[in-house]
């Protein structure tokens, strides 16, 4: 077997956790995702997880938050049918493979998402806008070639709020890179409001935002690459 030129993710996670304040509760998703590694939890050609992978992460997170996870069989899966080639293809472009790795190109990905709970409405503040507006969370008209994040209409938003009228209490904020968009719809089964704060687009003071919206629970959720990228962590620091 050829050795992959990559650092140990598990060691990296432990190192990050060891630097956190003792009052912060950590939820490692590593073992759960490993248990499901033979399933389609990550795209073949892209570094993002699928919504199935996000669901398994949600089950661990919900339990840590004292919530009962929604059962997968109770959720409606939707597969629009379009295919795409993700970030790994561009990463494998070379003199020998000018279009990218042929094995990746011959195995394009499809997106499957899970419908929002019936009582959920979505509002979002797009970057550059002055006020939030109601939106559809998913883009159901994506075409072949669209990246996985194109299936979310929230991609260029500073923040997005999922409000479930059928859940009477609980507000939670997810401060995240693009991985947060996959997990937020599941949490809408457990909370009256789920706020997604996009670290790439949010330009306010996060403490003020949390106080204004009376949010009492905050989850920091990032992919391993974002957590180890100085430019990404600097964006998080800038919110304070």
Coordinates of N, CA and C in Angstrom, one line a residue:
X1 N 0.8 -1.2 0.0 CA 0.0 0.0 0.0 C 0.9 1.3 0.0
X2 N 0.4 2.2 -0.8 CA 1.2 3.5 -0.9 C 0.8 4.4 0.3
X3 N 1.8 4.9 1.0 CA 1.6 5.8 2.1 C 1.0 7.1 1.7
X4 N 0.0 7.5 2.4 CA -0.7 8.8 2.1 C 0.1 9.9 2.8
X5 N 0.4 11.0 2.1 CA 1.2 12.1 2.6 C 0.2 13.0 3.4
X6 N -0.1 12.6 4.6 CA -1.0 13.3 5.5 C -0.7 13.1 6.9
X7 N -1.0 14.1 7.8 CA -0.8 13.9 9.2 C -1.9 13.1 9.8
X8 N -1.7 12.7 11.1 CA -2.7 11.9 11.8 C -3.8 12.8 12.3
X9 N -5.0 12.6 11.8 CA -6.2 13.4 12.2 C -6.5 13.3 13.6
X10 N -6.5 12.0 14.1 CA -6.9 11.8 15.5 C -5.9 12.5 16.5
X11 N -4.6 12.4 16.2 CA -3.7 13.1 17.0 C -3.9 14.7 16.9
X12 N -4.2 15.1 15.8 CA -4.5 16.6 15.6 C -5.7 17.0 16.4
X13 N -6.7 16.2 16.4 CA -7.9 16.5 17.2 C -7.6 16.5 18.7
X14 N -6.8 15.5 19.2 CA -6.5 15.5 20.6 C -5.6 16.7 21.0
X15 N -4.7 17.1 20.1 CA -3.9 18.3 20.4 C -4.7 19.6 20.5
X16 N -5.7 19.7 19.6 CA -6.6 20.9 19.7 C -7.4 20.8 21.0
X17 N -8.0 19.7 21.3 CA -8.8 19.5 22.5 C -8.0 19.9 23.8
X18 N -6.7 19.5 23.8 CA -5.9 19.7 25.0 C -5.6 21.2 25.2
X19 N -5.8 22.0 24.2 CA -5.6 23.5 24.3 C -6.8 24.2 24.7
X20 N -8.0 23.5 24.8 CA -9.2 24.2 25.1 C -9.4 24.4 26.6
X21 N -10.2 25.4 26.9 CA -10.6 25.6 28.3 C -11.3 24.4 28.9
X22 N -11.1 24.1 30.2 CA -11.6 22.9 30.8 C -13.2 23.0 30.8
X23 N -13.7 24.1 30.7 CA -15.2 24.2 30.8 C -15.9 23.9 29.5
X24 N -15.1 23.7 28.4 CA -15.7 23.5 27.1 C -15.9 22.0 26.9
X25 N -17.1 21.6 26.5 CA -17.4 20.2 26.3 C -17.0 19.8 24.9
X26 N -16.2 18.8 24.7 CA -15.8 18.4 23.4 C -16.6 17.1 23.0
X27 N -16.9 17.1 21.7 CA -17.6 15.9 21.1 C -16.8 15.4 19.9
X28 N -16.0 14.4 20.1 CA -15.2 13.8 19.0 C -16.1 12.9 18.1
X29 N -16.1 13.2 16.9 CA -16.9 12.5 15.9 C -16.1 11.4 15.2
X30 N -14.9 11.3 15.6 CA -13.9 10.4 14.9 C -14.4 9.0 14.9
X31 N -14.6 8.4 16.1 CA -14.9 7.0 16.2 C -16.3 6.6 15.5
X32 N -17.2 7.5 15.6 CA -18.5 7.3 15.0 C -18.4 7.2 13.5
X33 N -17.7 8.2 12.9 CA -17.5 8.2 11.5 C -16.7 7.0 11.0
X34 N -15.7 6.6 11.8 CA -14.9 5.4 11.5 C -15.8 4.2 11.4
X35 N -16.7 4.1 12.3 CA -17.6 2.9 12.3 C -18.5 2.9 11.1
X36 N -18.7 4.0 10.5 CA -19.6 4.0 9.3 C -18.8 4.3 8.0
X37 N -17.4 4.1 8.1 CA -16.6 4.5 7.0 C -16.8 3.7 5.6
X38 N -17.5 2.6 5.7 CA -17.8 1.9 4.5 C -19.1 2.4 3.8
X39 N -19.8 3.3 4.4 CA -21.0 3.9 3.9 C -20.6 5.2 3.2
X40 N -21.5 5.8 2.5 CA -21.3 7.0 1.7 C -21.4 8.2 2.5
X41 N -20.4 8.4 3.5 CA -20.5 9.5 4.4 C -19.6 10.7 4.0
X42 N -18.7 10.4 3.1 CA -17.9 11.5 2.4 C -18.0 11.3 0.9
X43 N -18.0 12.4 0.2 CA -18.0 12.3 -1.2 C -16.7 11.7 -1.7
X44 N -16.8 11.0 -2.8 CA -15.6 10.4 -3.4 C -14.6 11.4 -3.9
X45 N -15.1 12.5 -4.5 CA -14.3 13.4 -5.2 C -14.1 14.8 -4.5
X46 N -14.7 14.9 -3.3 CA -14.7 16.1 -2.6 C -14.4 15.9 -1.1
X47 N -13.9 17.0 -0.4 CA -13.5 16.9 1.0 C -14.6 17.0 2.0
X48 N -15.8 17.4 1.5 CA -16.9 17.6 2.4 C -17.6 16.3 2.7
X49 N -18.3 16.2 3.9 CA -19.1 15.0 4.2 C -20.4 15.1 3.4
X50 N -21.0 14.0 3.2 CA -22.4 13.9 2.7 C -23.4 14.2 3.8
X51 N -24.6 14.4 3.5 CA -25.6 14.6 4.6 C -25.8 13.4 5.4
X52 N -25.5 12.2 4.9 CA -25.5 11.0 5.7 C -24.4 11.0 6.7
X53 N -23.2 11.5 6.3 CA -22.1 11.6 7.3 C -22.5 12.7 8.3
X54 N -23.1 13.7 7.9 CA -23.6 14.8 8.9 C -24.6 14.2 9.8
X55 N -25.5 13.3 9.3 CA -26.5 12.7 10.2 C -25.8 11.9 11.4
X56 N -24.8 11.1 11.0 CA -24.2 10.3 12.0 C -23.5 11.3 13.0
X57 N -22.9 12.4 12.6 CA -22.3 13.3 13.5 C -23.3 14.0 14.4
X58 N -24.5 14.2 13.8 CA -25.6 14.8 14.6 C -26.0 13.9 15.7
X59 N -26.1 12.6 15.5 CA -26.5 11.7 16.6 C -25.6 11.8 17.8
X60 N -24.3 11.9 17.6 CA -23.4 12.1 18.7 C -23.5 13.5 19.4
X61 N -23.7 14.5 18.5 CA -23.8 15.9 19.1 C -25.1 16.0 19.9
X62 N -26.2 15.5 19.3 CA -27.5 15.6 20.0 C -27.4 14.9 21.4
X63 N -26.8 13.7 21.5 CA -26.7 13.0 22.7 C -25.9 13.8 23.7
X64 N -24.8 14.5 23.2 CA -24.0 15.3 24.1 C -24.8 16.5 24.6
X65 N -25.7 17.0 23.9 CA -26.5 18.1 24.2 C -27.8 17.7 25.1
X66 N -27.9 16.4 25.3 CA -29.0 15.9 26.1 C -30.3 15.8 25.3
X67 N -30.2 15.7 24.0 CA -31.3 15.5 23.1 C -31.4 14.1 22.5
X68 N -32.7 13.7 22.2 CA -32.9 12.4 21.5 C -32.8 12.6 20.0
X69 N -31.8 12.0 19.4 CA -31.7 12.2 17.9 C -32.9 11.7 17.2
X70 N -33.2 12.4 16.1 CA -34.3 11.9 15.2 C -33.8 10.6 14.5
X71 N -34.6 9.7 14.3 CA -34.2 8.4 13.6 C -34.1 8.7 12.1
X72 N -33.1 8.1 11.6 CA -32.8 8.3 10.1 C -34.0 7.8 9.3
X73 N -34.7 6.7 9.7 CA -35.8 6.2 8.9 C -37.0 7.2 8.9
X74 N -37.0 8.1 9.9 CA -38.1 9.1 9.9 C -37.9 10.3 9.0
X75 N -36.7 10.4 8.4 CA -36.4 11.5 7.6 C -36.6 11.2 6.1
X76 N -37.0 12.2 5.4 CA -37.2 12.0 4.0 C -36.0 12.4 3.2
X77 N -35.4 11.4 2.5 CA -34.2 11.6 1.7 C -34.6 12.1 0.3
X78 N -33.9 13.1 -0.2 CA -34.1 13.6 -1.6 C -32.8 13.6 -2.4
X79 N -32.8 13.0 -3.5 CA -31.6 12.9 -4.4 C -32.0 13.6 -5.7
X80 N -31.6 14.9 -5.9 CA -31.9 15.6 -7.2 C -31.5 14.8 -8.5
X81 N -30.4 14.1 -8.4 CA -30.0 13.4 -9.6 C -28.8 13.9 -10.3
X82 N -28.4 15.2 -10.1 CA -27.3 15.7 -10.8 C -26.0 15.2 -10.2
X83 N -24.9 15.1 -11.0 CA -23.6 14.7 -10.6 C -22.6 15.8 -10.6
X84 N -21.5 15.6 -9.9 CA -20.5 16.6 -9.8 C -19.1 16.0 -9.6
X85 N -18.1 16.7 -9.9 CA -16.7 16.4 -9.5 C -16.2 17.4 -8.6
X86 N -15.7 17.0 -7.4 CA -15.4 18.0 -6.3 C -13.9 18.4 -6.3
X87 N -13.5 18.9 -5.1 CA -12.3 19.5 -4.9 C -11.1 18.6 -5.1
X88 N -11.3 17.3 -4.8 CA -10.1 16.4 -5.0 C -9.7 16.3 -6.4
X89 N -10.6 16.5 -7.4 CA -10.2 16.4 -8.8 C -9.2 17.5 -9.1
X90 N -9.6 18.7 -8.7 CA -8.7 19.9 -9.0 C -7.3 19.7 -8.3
X91 N -7.4 19.0 -7.1 CA -6.1 18.8 -6.4 C -5.2 17.8 -7.0
X92 N -5.7 17.0 -8.0 CA -4.9 16.0 -8.6 C -4.5 16.3 -10.0
X93 N -4.7 17.6 -10.4 CA -4.3 18.1 -11.7 C -2.7 18.2 -11.7
X94 N -2.1 17.6 -12.8 CA -0.7 17.6 -12.9 C -0.3 17.6 -14.4
X95 N 1.0 17.5 -14.7 CA 1.4 17.4 -16.1 C 0.9 16.1 -16.7
X96 N 0.9 15.1 -15.8 CA 0.5 13.7 -16.3 C -1.0 13.6 -16.4
X97 N -1.7 14.3 -15.5 CA -3.2 14.2 -15.4 C -3.8 15.6 -15.5
X98 N -3.8 16.2 -16.7 CA -4.2 17.6 -16.8 C -5.6 17.9 -16.5
X99 N -6.5 16.9 -16.5 CA -7.9 17.1 -16.1 C -8.2 16.6 -14.7
X100 N -7.2 16.0 -14.0 CA -7.3 15.4 -12.7 C -7.3 13.9 -12.8
X101 N -7.3 13.3 -11.6 CA -7.2 11.8 -11.6 C -8.3 11.1 -12.3
X102 N -8.0 10.3 -13.3 CA -9.0 9.6 -14.1 C -10.0 8.7 -13.3
X103 N -9.4 8.1 -12.2 CA -10.3 7.3 -11.4 C -11.4 8.1 -10.7
X104 N -11.0 9.3 -10.2 CA -12.0 10.2 -9.6 C -13.0 10.7 -10.7
X105 N -12.5 11.0 -11.8 CA -13.4 11.6 -12.9 C -14.4 10.5 -13.3
X106 N -14.0 9.3 -13.3 CA -14.9 8.2 -13.7 C -15.9 7.8 -12.6
X107 N -15.8 8.4 -11.4 CA -16.7 8.1 -10.3 C -17.3 9.4 -9.7
X108 N -18.1 10.1 -10.5 CA -18.7 11.4 -10.0 C -19.6 11.1 -8.8
X109 N -19.9 12.2 -8.0 CA -20.7 12.1 -6.9 C -22.1 12.6 -7.1
X110 N -23.1 12.2 -6.3 CA -24.4 12.8 -6.2 C -24.7 13.3 -4.8
X111 N -25.6 14.3 -4.7 CA -26.0 14.8 -3.5 C -27.3 14.2 -3.0
X112 N -27.4 13.8 -1.8 CA -28.7 13.4 -1.2 C -28.9 14.3 0.1
X113 N -30.0 15.0 0.2 CA -30.2 15.7 1.4 C -31.5 15.2 2.0
X114 N -31.7 15.7 3.3 CA -32.9 15.2 4.0 C -33.8 16.5 4.3
X115 N -35.1 16.3 3.9 CA -36.0 17.4 4.0 C -36.1 18.0 5.4
X116 N -36.3 19.3 5.5 CA -36.5 19.9 6.8 C -37.8 19.5 7.5
X117 N -37.8 19.5 8.8 CA -39.0 19.2 9.5 C -40.1 20.1 9.0
X118 N -41.4 19.6 9.0 CA -42.5 20.4 8.4 C -42.7 21.8 9.0
X119 N -42.4 21.9 10.3 CA -42.7 23.2 10.9 C -41.6 24.2 10.8
X120 N -40.6 24.0 10.0 CA -39.4 24.9 9.9 C -39.5 25.9 8.8
X121 N -39.3 27.2 9.1 CA -39.1 28.2 8.2 C -37.6 28.7 8.3
X122 N -37.1 29.3 7.2 CA -35.7 29.6 7.2 C -35.5 31.1 6.8
X123 N -34.8 31.9 7.5 CA -34.4 33.2 7.2 C -32.9 33.3 7.2
X124 N -32.4 34.2 6.4 CA -30.9 34.3 6.3 C -30.5 35.7 5.9
X125 N -29.3 36.1 6.3 CA -28.7 37.4 5.9 C -27.6 37.1 5.0
X126 N -27.8 37.4 3.7 CA -26.8 37.2 2.7 C -25.7 38.3 2.9
X127 N -24.5 37.9 2.7 CA -23.4 38.8 2.9 C -23.5 40.1 2.0
X128 N -23.5 41.2 2.6 CA -23.7 42.5 1.9 C -25.0 43.1 2.0
X129 N -26.1 42.2 2.4 CA -27.4 42.7 2.6 C -27.6 43.4 3.9
X130 N -28.6 44.3 4.0 CA -28.8 45.0 5.3 C -29.7 44.3 6.2
X131 N -30.6 43.4 5.7 CA -31.6 42.7 6.6 C -31.8 41.3 6.0
X132 N -32.2 40.4 7.0 CA -32.4 39.0 6.6 C -33.7 38.8 5.8
X133 N -33.8 37.8 5.0 CA -35.0 37.5 4.3 C -35.3 36.0 4.3
X134 N -36.6 35.6 4.1 CA -36.9 34.2 4.1 C -36.4 33.5 2.8
X135 N -35.8 32.3 2.9 CA -35.3 31.6 1.8 C -35.7 30.2 1.9
X136 N -35.5 29.5 0.7 CA -35.5 28.0 0.7 C -34.2 27.5 1.1
X137 N -34.1 26.6 2.1 CA -32.8 26.1 2.5 C -32.0 25.4 1.4
X138 N -32.7 24.5 0.7 CA -32.1 23.8 -0.4 C -32.4 24.3 -1.8
X139 N -31.4 24.2 -2.6 CA -31.5 24.6 -4.0 C -31.9 23.3 -4.8
X140 N -33.1 23.2 -5.2 CA -33.5 21.9 -5.9 C -33.3 21.9 -7.4
X141 N -32.7 23.0 -7.9 CA -32.5 23.1 -9.3 C -31.0 23.1 -9.7
X142 N -30.2 22.4 -8.9 CA -28.8 22.3 -9.2 C -28.6 21.4 -10.5
X143 N -27.5 21.7 -11.2 CA -27.3 21.0 -12.5 C -26.0 20.2 -12.4
X144 N -25.8 19.3 -13.3 CA -24.5 18.6 -13.4 C -23.4 19.5 -13.3
X145 N -22.4 19.2 -12.5 CA -21.2 20.0 -12.4 C -21.2 20.9 -11.1
X146 N -22.4 21.1 -10.6 CA -22.5 21.9 -9.4 C -21.8 21.3 -8.2
X147 N -21.1 22.0 -7.4 CA -20.4 21.5 -6.2 C -21.4 21.2 -5.1
X148 N -21.0 20.3 -4.1 CA -22.0 19.9 -3.1 C -22.6 21.1 -2.3
X149 N -21.8 22.1 -2.1 CA -22.4 23.2 -1.3 C -23.4 24.0 -2.1
X150 N -23.4 23.9 -3.4 CA -24.4 24.6 -4.2 C -25.8 24.1 -4.0
X151 N -26.0 23.0 -3.3 CA -27.3 22.5 -3.0 C -27.9 23.3 -1.8
X152 N -27.1 24.1 -1.1 CA -27.6 24.9 -0.1 C -27.7 26.4 -0.5
X153 N -28.9 27.0 -0.4 CA -29.0 28.4 -0.7 C -28.4 29.3 0.3
X154 N -27.8 28.8 1.3 CA -27.2 29.5 2.5 C -25.7 29.8 2.3
X155 N -25.1 29.3 1.1 CA -23.7 29.3 1.0 C -23.0 30.7 1.1
X156 N -23.7 31.7 0.7 CA -23.1 33.1 0.8 C -23.7 33.9 1.9
X157 N -24.3 33.3 2.9 CA -25.0 34.0 4.0 C -24.0 34.2 5.2
X158 N -24.2 35.3 5.8 CA -23.5 35.6 7.1 C -24.0 34.7 8.2
X159 N -25.4 34.7 8.3 CA -26.0 33.7 9.2 C -27.4 33.3 8.6
X160 N -27.8 32.1 9.1 CA -29.0 31.5 8.7 C -29.7 31.0 9.9
X161 N -31.1 31.2 10.0 CA -31.9 30.8 11.2 C -32.9 29.8 10.7
X162 N -32.9 28.6 11.3 CA -34.0 27.6 11.1 C -34.9 27.7 12.3
X163 N -36.1 28.0 12.1 CA -37.1 28.2 13.2 C -38.2 27.1 13.1
X164 N -38.3 26.3 14.1 CA -39.3 25.2 14.1 C -40.4 25.5 15.0
X165 N -41.6 25.8 14.5 CA -42.8 26.2 15.3 C -43.3 25.1 16.1
X166 N -42.9 23.8 15.7 CA -43.4 22.7 16.5 C -42.6 22.3 17.7
X167 N -41.4 22.9 17.8 CA -40.5 22.7 19.0 C -40.6 24.0 19.8
X168 N -41.0 24.0 21.0 CA -41.4 25.2 21.7 C -40.2 25.9 22.4
X169 N -39.1 25.2 22.6 CA -38.0 25.9 23.3 C -36.7 25.4 22.8
X170 N -35.6 26.2 23.2 CA -34.3 25.8 22.8 C -33.7 26.6 21.7
X171 N -32.6 27.3 21.9 CA -31.9 28.0 20.8 C -30.5 27.6 20.9
X172 N -29.9 27.3 19.7 CA -28.6 26.9 19.6 C -27.9 27.6 18.4
X173 N -26.6 27.9 18.5 CA -25.9 28.5 17.4 C -24.8 27.5 17.0
X174 N -24.6 27.3 15.7 CA -23.5 26.5 15.2 C -22.5 27.5 14.5
X175 N -21.4 27.7 15.0 CA -20.3 28.5 14.4 C -19.4 27.6 13.6
X176 N -19.4 27.7 12.3 CA -18.9 26.7 11.5 C -18.4 27.1 10.1
X177 N -17.6 26.3 9.5 CA -17.3 26.4 8.1 C -18.5 25.7 7.4
X178 N -18.3 25.4 6.1 CA -19.4 24.8 5.3 C -19.9 23.5 5.9
X179 N -19.2 22.8 6.7 CA -19.7 21.5 7.3 C -21.0 21.7 8.1
X180 N -21.2 22.9 8.6 CA -22.3 23.2 9.5 C -23.7 23.1 8.8
X181 N -23.7 23.4 7.4 CA -24.9 23.4 6.7 C -25.5 22.0 6.6
X182 N -24.7 20.9 6.7 CA -25.3 19.6 6.6 C -25.9 19.2 7.9
X183 N -25.4 19.6 9.0 CA -25.9 19.1 10.3 C -27.0 20.0 10.9
X184 N -27.1 21.2 10.5 CA -28.2 22.1 11.1 C -29.6 21.6 10.9
X185 N -30.0 21.1 9.7 CA -31.4 20.6 9.5 C -31.8 19.5 10.5
X186 N -30.8 18.7 10.9 CA -31.1 17.6 11.8 C -31.4 18.2 13.2
X187 N -30.6 19.2 13.6 CA -30.8 19.8 14.9 C -32.1 20.6 15.0
X188 N -32.7 20.9 13.9 CA -34.0 21.6 13.8 C -35.1 20.7 14.3
X189 N -34.8 19.4 14.5 CA -35.8 18.5 15.1 C -35.8 18.6 16.6
X190 N -34.8 19.2 17.1 CA -34.7 19.3 18.6 C -34.7 20.7 19.2
X191 N -34.6 21.7 18.4 CA -34.6 23.1 18.9 C -35.6 24.0 18.2
X192 N -36.1 25.0 18.9 CA -37.0 26.0 18.3 C -36.2 26.8 17.3
X193 N -35.0 27.1 17.6 CA -34.2 27.9 16.7 C -32.8 27.4 16.6
X194 N -32.3 27.2 15.3 CA -30.9 26.8 15.0 C -30.3 27.9 14.2
X195 N -29.3 28.5 14.7 CA -28.6 29.6 14.1 C -27.3 29.1 13.5
X196 N -27.1 29.3 12.2 CA -25.8 28.9 11.6 C -25.0 30.2 11.3
X197 N -23.9 30.2 12.0 CA -23.0 31.4 11.8 C -21.8 31.0 10.9
X198 N -21.7 31.5 9.7 CA -20.7 31.1 8.8 C -19.4 31.9 9.0
X199 N -18.3 31.3 9.4 CA -17.1 32.0 9.7 C -16.5 32.7 8.5
X200 N -16.9 32.3 7.3 CA -16.3 33.0 6.1 C -17.1 34.3 5.8
X201 N -18.3 34.4 6.3 CA -19.1 35.6 5.9 C -19.6 36.5 7.1
X202 N -19.5 36.0 8.3 CA -20.1 36.7 9.4 C -19.1 37.8 9.8
X203 N -19.6 39.1 9.9 CA -18.7 40.2 10.2 C -19.1 41.0 11.4
X204 N -20.0 40.4 12.3 CA -20.4 41.1 13.5 C -19.6 40.5 14.7
X205 N -19.9 41.1 15.9 CA -19.4 40.6 17.1 C -20.3 39.5 17.5
X206 N -19.7 38.3 17.7 CA -20.5 37.1 17.9 C -21.1 37.1 19.3
X207 N -20.4 37.7 20.3 CA -21.0 37.7 21.6 C -22.3 38.6 21.6
X208 N -22.2 39.7 20.9 CA -23.4 40.6 20.9 C -24.6 39.9 20.2
X209 N -24.3 39.1 19.1 CA -25.3 38.4 18.4 C -26.0 37.4 19.3
X210 N -25.2 36.6 20.0 CA -25.7 35.6 20.9 C -26.6 36.2 22.0
X211 N -26.2 37.3 22.5 CA -27.0 38.0 23.6 C -28.3 38.5 23.0
X212 N -28.2 39.2 21.9 CA -29.4 39.7 21.2 C -30.5 38.7 21.0
X213 N -30.0 37.5 20.6 CA -30.9 36.4 20.2 C -31.2 35.4 21.3
X214 N -30.7 35.8 22.5 CA -30.9 34.9 23.7 C -30.5 33.5 23.5
X215 N -29.4 33.3 22.8 CA -28.9 31.9 22.5 C -28.0 31.4 23.7
X216 N -28.3 30.3 24.2 CA -27.7 29.8 25.4 C -26.7 28.6 25.1
X217 N -26.8 28.0 23.9 CA -25.9 26.9 23.6 C -25.2 27.2 22.3
X218 N -23.9 27.0 22.3 CA -23.1 27.3 21.1 C -22.2 26.1 20.8
X219 N -22.2 25.7 19.5 CA -21.4 24.6 19.0 C -20.4 25.1 18.0
X220 N -19.1 24.8 18.2 CA -18.1 25.1 17.2 C -17.9 23.9 16.4
X221 N -18.1 23.9 15.1 CA -18.0 22.7 14.3 C -17.2 23.1 13.0
X222 N -16.1 22.4 12.9 CA -15.2 22.7 11.7 C -14.6 21.4 11.2
X223 N -14.4 21.4 9.9 CA -13.7 20.3 9.3 C -12.2 20.3 9.8
X224 N -11.5 19.2 9.7 CA -10.2 19.2 10.2 C -9.2 20.1 9.5
X225 N -9.5 20.3 8.2 CA -8.6 21.3 7.5 C -8.8 22.7 8.0
X226 N -10.0 23.1 8.2 CA -10.3 24.5 8.7 C -9.7 24.7 10.1
X227 N -9.8 23.7 10.9 CA -9.3 23.8 12.3 C -7.8 23.9 12.3
X228 N -7.1 23.5 11.2 CA -5.6 23.6 11.1 C -5.1 24.6 10.1
X229 N -6.0 25.5 9.7 CA -5.7 26.5 8.7 C -5.7 27.9 9.4
X230 N -4.6 28.6 9.4 CA -4.4 29.9 10.1 C -5.5 30.9 9.6
X231 N -5.7 31.0 8.3 CA -6.6 31.9 7.8 C -8.1 31.7 8.3
X232 N -8.4 30.4 8.5 CA -9.8 30.1 9.0 C -9.9 30.4 10.5
X233 N -8.9 30.1 11.2 CA -9.0 30.4 12.7 C -8.9 31.9 12.9
X234 N -8.2 32.6 12.0 CA -8.2 34.1 12.2 C -9.6 34.7 12.0
X235 N -10.3 34.1 11.1 CA -11.7 34.6 10.9 C -12.6 34.4 12.1
X236 N -12.4 33.3 12.8 CA -13.1 33.0 14.0 C -12.7 34.0 15.1
X237 N -11.4 34.2 15.2 CA -10.9 35.2 16.2 C -11.5 36.6 16.0
X238 N -11.6 37.0 14.7 CA -12.1 38.3 14.3 C -13.5 38.6 14.8
X239 N -14.3 37.5 15.1 CA -15.7 37.7 15.5 C -15.8 38.1 17.0
X240 N -14.7 38.2 17.7 CA -14.7 38.5 19.1 C -14.1 39.9 19.3

